[in-house]
Amino acid sequence: MAVAQEKMTKVCLFLEQHHLPPTPLNYQVTYTYISKSDTELNAALDSILNSGQKIDSIYLEQLYFEYINQGHQEEAAMLKNVDGLLSSLHNSTRNSQRNINQFSEQLHHCVHSLDEHNIEKSKRALMLLSKQADALLQQQVQFKATLRNARLMHKKTQQQLLKLRKQHIIDTQTGMYKRHYLNQQTQLWLQQNKPLCAIAIQVENIDEFSNKYGDAIAEVVLNRVARKIQKYVFESGLPGRTGKNEFTVLLPDVEPETALVIADKVLKGVEKLKFVSSKSPLELPSVQLSLGIVKQQQEADFTTLARKAAQAAHKALTLNQAYYIPS
């Protein structure tokens, strides 16, 4: 009991130290970290903490899906197995039906061709066999109907799993991809040796919206910015929410020059956004963005690449520039 109480105290202190809300997800990740029960999770979190980078609920959510809750991978594997089983059953049924049809046709042909007097007994036997073949054929038809129902059930289950998978990878507030999904895609593209660029997009004055006009307005602002980002990178990249006020866009097979064109479109699109308070006719402040554009070089994972892009965005802010591309 004393050990458990000590862990709970450490968890609460950790959350308070890093200004993290005590949500069930944050608590579970922190408790796992404090307990040192997952060496890979601890190594990932220690790496971020040692680098001096600020952690938030978005990053803890990435750790949760990567190290604690890997259920979506099991669901995908299960769905793949079911697909294979049903396809195999369908092929077997089709082949069996074709063979039975051929057998039935041959029997009927044999019965009609028998016309000698002394084979009446054999003819009756063959007719009986033919009826049995017809019965077997009818059973096969019923089996196919059962299989069709199973396929309909499988389709419904597949839709439910896809809906559940969407909940795993999509940020409900902004509709952007979650950090852990960006990490998965980064690993895939790195394994394929694809050139990769990243754009960090930081909404610098989101706290101003929140403090002056309320969290609901700040959420509206983030949603509008997210939609603009999705509009300009939907076909060329993978946009995700990677922090409270930060988005990261991954661009495979894209060089920094092209990434700059996309970043410029995002900037101009966000500049056109206008926000008016429902309580007064006055316009709210414009959204202030800082962008960092980097190309993957030695970075071996998404977290390192995203950190490099975020540092470039911070550099743009300090230089009072819209964007910054490190040399």
Coordinates of C-alpha atoms in Angstrom, one line a residue:
M1 CA 0.0 0.0 0.0
A2 CA 2.8 2.4 0.9
V3 CA 4.5 1.7 -2.5
A4 CA 1.3 2.4 -4.4
Q5 CA 0.7 5.6 -2.4
E6 CA 4.3 6.7 -3.2
K7 CA 3.8 6.1 -6.9
M8 CA 0.5 8.0 -6.9
T9 CA 2.2 11.0 -5.2
K10 CA 5.0 10.9 -7.8
V11 CA 2.5 10.7 -10.6
C12 CA 0.6 13.8 -9.3
L13 CA 3.9 15.7 -8.9
F14 CA 4.9 14.8 -12.4
L15 CA 1.6 16.0 -13.9
E16 CA 1.8 19.2 -11.9
Q17 CA 5.4 19.9 -12.8
H18 CA 4.7 19.6 -16.5
H19 CA 1.3 21.4 -16.3
L20 CA -0.6 18.3 -17.6
P21 CA -4.3 17.8 -16.9
P22 CA -5.0 14.7 -14.7
T23 CA -6.9 12.9 -17.5
P24 CA -7.1 9.1 -17.4
L25 CA -4.8 8.8 -20.4
N26 CA -2.1 11.2 -18.9
Y27 CA -2.4 9.4 -15.6
Q28 CA -1.9 5.9 -17.1
V29 CA 1.1 7.0 -19.2
T30 CA 2.7 8.8 -16.2
Y31 CA 2.0 5.9 -13.9
T32 CA 3.6 3.5 -16.3
Y33 CA 6.6 5.8 -16.5
I34 CA 7.0 6.2 -12.8
S35 CA 6.6 2.4 -12.3
K36 CA 9.3 1.8 -14.9
S37 CA 7.3 -1.1 -16.2
D38 CA 7.9 -0.4 -19.9
T39 CA 11.6 0.3 -20.8
E40 CA 10.8 1.5 -24.3
L41 CA 8.2 4.1 -23.1
N42 CA 10.6 5.3 -20.4
A43 CA 13.4 5.6 -22.9
A44 CA 11.2 7.7 -25.3
L45 CA 10.0 10.0 -22.5
D46 CA 13.4 10.4 -21.0
S47 CA 14.8 11.4 -24.4
I48 CA 12.3 14.2 -24.7
L49 CA 12.7 15.4 -21.1
N50 CA 16.6 15.3 -21.4
S51 CA 16.4 17.4 -24.5
G52 CA 14.5 20.1 -22.6
Q53 CA 11.5 19.9 -24.9
K54 CA 8.1 20.6 -23.4
I55 CA 5.7 17.7 -23.2
D56 CA 2.0 18.0 -23.4
S57 CA -1.1 15.8 -23.6
I58 CA -0.7 15.3 -27.3
Y59 CA 2.7 13.7 -26.8
L60 CA 1.6 11.5 -24.0
E61 CA -1.2 10.3 -26.2
Q62 CA 1.4 9.3 -28.8
L63 CA 3.2 7.3 -26.1
Y64 CA -0.1 5.7 -25.0
F65 CA -0.9 4.4 -28.5
E66 CA 2.6 3.3 -29.3
Y67 CA 3.5 1.5 -26.0
I68 CA 0.4 0.9 -23.9
N69 CA -2.6 0.4 -26.2
Q70 CA -1.7 -1.4 -29.4
G71 CA -5.2 -2.8 -29.8
H72 CA -5.7 -1.1 -33.2
Q73 CA -2.9 -3.3 -34.6
E74 CA -4.5 -6.4 -33.3
E75 CA -7.8 -5.4 -34.8
A76 CA -6.2 -4.8 -38.2
A77 CA -4.5 -8.2 -38.0
M78 CA -7.8 -9.8 -37.0
L79 CA -9.6 -8.2 -39.9
K80 CA -6.9 -9.4 -42.3
N81 CA -7.3 -13.0 -41.1
V82 CA -11.1 -12.9 -41.4
D83 CA -10.7 -11.6 -45.0
G84 CA -8.4 -14.4 -45.8
L85 CA -10.7 -17.0 -44.3
L86 CA -13.8 -15.8 -46.1
S87 CA -12.0 -15.6 -49.4
S88 CA -10.8 -19.2 -48.9
L89 CA -14.3 -20.4 -48.1
H90 CA -15.7 -18.6 -51.1
N91 CA -13.2 -20.2 -53.5
S92 CA -13.8 -23.6 -52.0
T93 CA -17.5 -23.3 -52.3
R94 CA -17.3 -22.1 -55.9
N95 CA -15.0 -25.0 -56.8
S96 CA -17.2 -27.6 -55.1
Q97 CA -20.3 -26.3 -56.8
R98 CA -18.7 -26.5 -60.2
N99 CA -17.6 -30.1 -59.5
I100 CA -21.1 -31.1 -58.3
N101 CA -22.7 -29.5 -61.3
Q102 CA -20.5 -31.5 -63.6
F103 CA -21.2 -34.7 -61.6
S104 CA -25.0 -34.1 -61.7
E105 CA -24.9 -33.5 -65.5
Q106 CA -23.0 -36.6 -66.1
L107 CA -25.4 -38.7 -64.0
H108 CA -28.5 -37.3 -65.8
H109 CA -26.9 -38.0 -69.1
C110 CA -26.1 -41.6 -68.0
V111 CA -29.7 -42.1 -66.9
H112 CA -31.2 -40.9 -70.2
S113 CA -28.9 -43.1 -72.2
L114 CA -29.8 -46.3 -70.5
D115 CA -32.5 -48.2 -72.5
E116 CA -31.7 -51.9 -72.3
H117 CA -34.2 -54.3 -70.7
N118 CA -31.9 -55.9 -68.3
I119 CA -30.5 -52.8 -66.6
E120 CA -33.7 -51.7 -64.9
K121 CA -32.3 -52.2 -61.5
S122 CA -29.1 -50.3 -62.3
K123 CA -31.2 -47.5 -63.8
R124 CA -33.2 -47.2 -60.6
A125 CA -30.0 -47.1 -58.7
L126 CA -28.6 -44.4 -60.9
M127 CA -31.8 -42.4 -60.7
L128 CA -31.5 -42.5 -56.9
L129 CA -27.9 -41.4 -57.1
S130 CA -29.0 -38.6 -59.3
K131 CA -31.6 -37.4 -56.7
Q132 CA -28.9 -37.6 -54.0
A133 CA -26.7 -35.4 -56.2
D134 CA -29.6 -32.9 -56.6
A135 CA -30.1 -32.9 -52.8
L136 CA -26.4 -32.2 -52.3
L137 CA -26.6 -29.4 -54.8
Q138 CA -29.5 -27.9 -52.9
Q139 CA -27.4 -28.1 -49.7
Q140 CA -24.7 -26.3 -51.5
V141 CA -27.1 -23.5 -52.4
Q142 CA -28.1 -23.1 -48.8
F143 CA -24.4 -23.0 -47.8
K144 CA -23.8 -20.2 -50.3
A145 CA -26.7 -18.3 -48.8
T146 CA -25.2 -18.7 -45.3
L147 CA -21.9 -17.6 -46.7
R148 CA -23.5 -14.4 -48.2
N149 CA -25.0 -13.6 -44.7
A150 CA -21.5 -14.1 -43.2
R151 CA -20.1 -11.7 -45.7
L152 CA -22.7 -9.1 -44.8
M153 CA -21.9 -9.6 -41.2
H154 CA -18.2 -9.3 -42.0
K155 CA -18.8 -6.0 -43.9
K156 CA -20.7 -4.6 -40.9
T157 CA -17.9 -5.6 -38.6
Q158 CA -15.3 -4.1 -40.9
Q159 CA -17.1 -0.8 -40.9
Q160 CA -17.2 -0.8 -37.1
L161 CA -13.5 -1.6 -37.0
L162 CA -12.7 1.2 -39.5
K163 CA -14.7 3.6 -37.3
L164 CA -12.8 2.5 -34.2
R165 CA -9.5 2.8 -36.1
K166 CA -10.5 6.4 -37.1
Q167 CA -11.0 7.2 -33.4
H168 CA -7.4 5.9 -32.8
I169 CA -5.7 8.0 -35.4
I170 CA -7.8 11.2 -35.8
D171 CA -7.7 14.1 -33.3
T172 CA -11.4 14.7 -32.5
Q173 CA -10.9 18.4 -31.9
T174 CA -9.2 19.3 -35.2
G175 CA -9.8 16.4 -37.4
M176 CA -6.0 16.1 -38.0
Y177 CA -4.0 12.9 -37.6
K178 CA -2.6 12.0 -34.2
R179 CA 1.1 12.0 -33.3
H180 CA 1.4 8.2 -33.1
Y181 CA 0.0 7.8 -36.7
L182 CA 2.5 10.3 -38.0
N183 CA 5.2 8.3 -36.3
Q184 CA 4.0 5.1 -38.0
Q185 CA 4.0 6.7 -41.4
T186 CA 7.4 8.3 -40.9
Q187 CA 8.9 4.9 -40.1
L188 CA 7.3 3.4 -43.2
W189 CA 8.6 6.2 -45.5
L190 CA 12.1 5.9 -44.0
Q191 CA 12.1 2.2 -44.6
Q192 CA 11.2 2.9 -48.2
N193 CA 14.1 5.4 -48.4
K194 CA 11.8 8.2 -49.5
P195 CA 12.9 11.8 -49.2
L196 CA 10.9 13.5 -46.5
C197 CA 10.3 17.1 -45.4
A198 CA 8.4 18.4 -42.4
I199 CA 6.6 21.7 -41.8
A200 CA 6.0 22.7 -38.2
I201 CA 3.1 25.2 -37.9
Q202 CA 2.8 27.0 -34.6
V203 CA -0.2 29.2 -33.7
E204 CA 1.7 31.7 -31.6
N205 CA -1.2 33.7 -30.1
I206 CA -3.6 30.9 -29.3
D207 CA -3.2 31.7 -25.5
E208 CA -4.3 35.3 -26.3
F209 CA -7.5 34.0 -27.8
S210 CA -8.1 31.7 -24.9
N211 CA -7.4 34.2 -22.2
K212 CA -9.3 37.1 -23.7
Y213 CA -12.2 35.4 -25.4
G214 CA -12.4 31.9 -23.8
D215 CA -11.4 28.4 -24.6
A216 CA -14.3 27.9 -27.0
I217 CA -13.1 30.7 -29.2
A218 CA -9.5 29.4 -29.1
E219 CA -10.9 26.0 -30.2
V220 CA -12.7 27.5 -33.1
V221 CA -9.5 29.3 -34.2
L222 CA -7.5 26.0 -34.1
N223 CA -10.2 24.2 -36.1
R224 CA -10.3 26.9 -38.8
V225 CA -6.5 26.8 -39.0
A226 CA -6.5 23.0 -39.2
R227 CA -9.0 23.1 -42.1
K228 CA -6.8 25.5 -44.0
I229 CA -3.8 23.3 -43.5
Q230 CA -5.8 20.2 -44.7
K231 CA -7.0 22.2 -47.7
Y232 CA -3.5 22.9 -49.0
V233 CA -1.7 19.7 -48.1
F234 CA -4.4 17.0 -48.5
E235 CA -3.0 15.6 -51.7
S236 CA 0.7 16.1 -51.1
G237 CA 1.2 15.4 -47.4
L238 CA 0.1 14.1 -44.1
P239 CA -1.1 16.8 -41.6
G240 CA -1.2 16.1 -37.9
R241 CA -1.7 17.8 -34.6
T242 CA 1.5 17.5 -32.6
G243 CA 1.0 19.9 -29.7
K244 CA -1.5 22.2 -28.0
N245 CA -0.9 24.9 -30.5
E246 CA 1.2 23.1 -33.1
F247 CA 0.6 21.2 -36.3
T248 CA 3.2 19.2 -38.3
V249 CA 2.9 18.3 -41.9
L250 CA 4.9 15.4 -43.4
L251 CA 5.7 15.6 -47.1
P252 CA 7.1 12.5 -48.7
D253 CA 9.0 12.7 -52.0
V254 CA 9.1 16.5 -51.6
E255 CA 12.1 18.8 -51.5
P256 CA 12.3 22.0 -49.3
E257 CA 11.6 24.3 -52.2
T258 CA 8.3 22.6 -52.8
A259 CA 7.6 22.5 -49.1
L260 CA 8.1 26.3 -49.0
V261 CA 5.4 26.7 -51.7
I262 CA 3.0 24.7 -49.7
A263 CA 3.9 26.6 -46.5
D264 CA 3.3 29.9 -48.3
K265 CA -0.2 28.8 -49.4
V266 CA -1.0 27.9 -45.8
L267 CA 0.3 31.3 -44.6
K268 CA -1.8 33.2 -47.1
G269 CA -4.8 31.0 -46.5
V270 CA -4.7 31.6 -42.7
E271 CA -4.1 35.4 -43.2
K272 CA -7.5 35.5 -44.9
L273 CA -9.3 34.1 -41.9
K274 CA -11.5 36.6 -40.0
F275 CA -13.0 36.1 -36.6
V276 CA -15.7 38.3 -35.1
S277 CA -17.0 38.0 -31.6
S278 CA -20.7 37.1 -31.2
K279 CA -20.8 39.6 -28.3
S280 CA -19.6 42.6 -30.3
P281 CA -19.0 43.6 -33.9
L282 CA -15.3 44.0 -33.4
E283 CA -12.9 41.8 -35.2
L284 CA -10.7 39.5 -33.2
P285 CA -6.9 39.6 -33.7
S286 CA -5.4 37.9 -36.7
V287 CA -3.9 34.5 -36.3
Q288 CA -0.1 34.6 -35.9
L289 CA 1.8 31.7 -37.3
S290 CA 5.4 30.6 -37.2
L291 CA 6.6 27.9 -39.6
G292 CA 9.7 25.8 -39.7
I293 CA 10.6 23.8 -42.8
V294 CA 13.2 21.0 -42.5
K295 CA 14.4 18.1 -44.6
Q296 CA 15.0 14.7 -43.0
Q297 CA 18.7 13.9 -43.0
Q298 CA 20.0 12.0 -40.0
E299 CA 16.7 11.9 -38.1
A300 CA 15.7 8.3 -37.5
D301 CA 12.2 8.8 -36.2
F302 CA 9.2 11.2 -36.3
T303 CA 9.8 12.7 -32.8
T304 CA 13.4 13.8 -33.8
L305 CA 12.2 15.2 -37.1
A306 CA 9.3 17.0 -35.6
R307 CA 11.5 18.5 -32.9
K308 CA 13.9 19.8 -35.6
A309 CA 10.9 21.4 -37.4
A310 CA 9.6 22.9 -34.2
Q311 CA 13.0 24.5 -33.4
A312 CA 13.0 26.0 -36.9
A313 CA 9.5 27.5 -36.3
H314 CA 10.8 28.9 -33.0
K315 CA 13.7 30.4 -34.8
A316 CA 11.3 32.1 -37.2
L317 CA 9.5 33.6 -34.3
T318 CA 12.7 35.0 -32.7
L319 CA 13.8 36.4 -36.1
N320 CA 10.3 37.9 -36.6
Q321 CA 9.9 35.9 -39.8
A322 CA 6.9 34.0 -41.1
Y323 CA 9.1 30.9 -41.7
Y324 CA 12.6 29.6 -41.3
I325 CA 14.5 26.9 -43.2
P326 CA 17.8 25.9 -41.5
S327 CA 20.8 25.6 -43.9

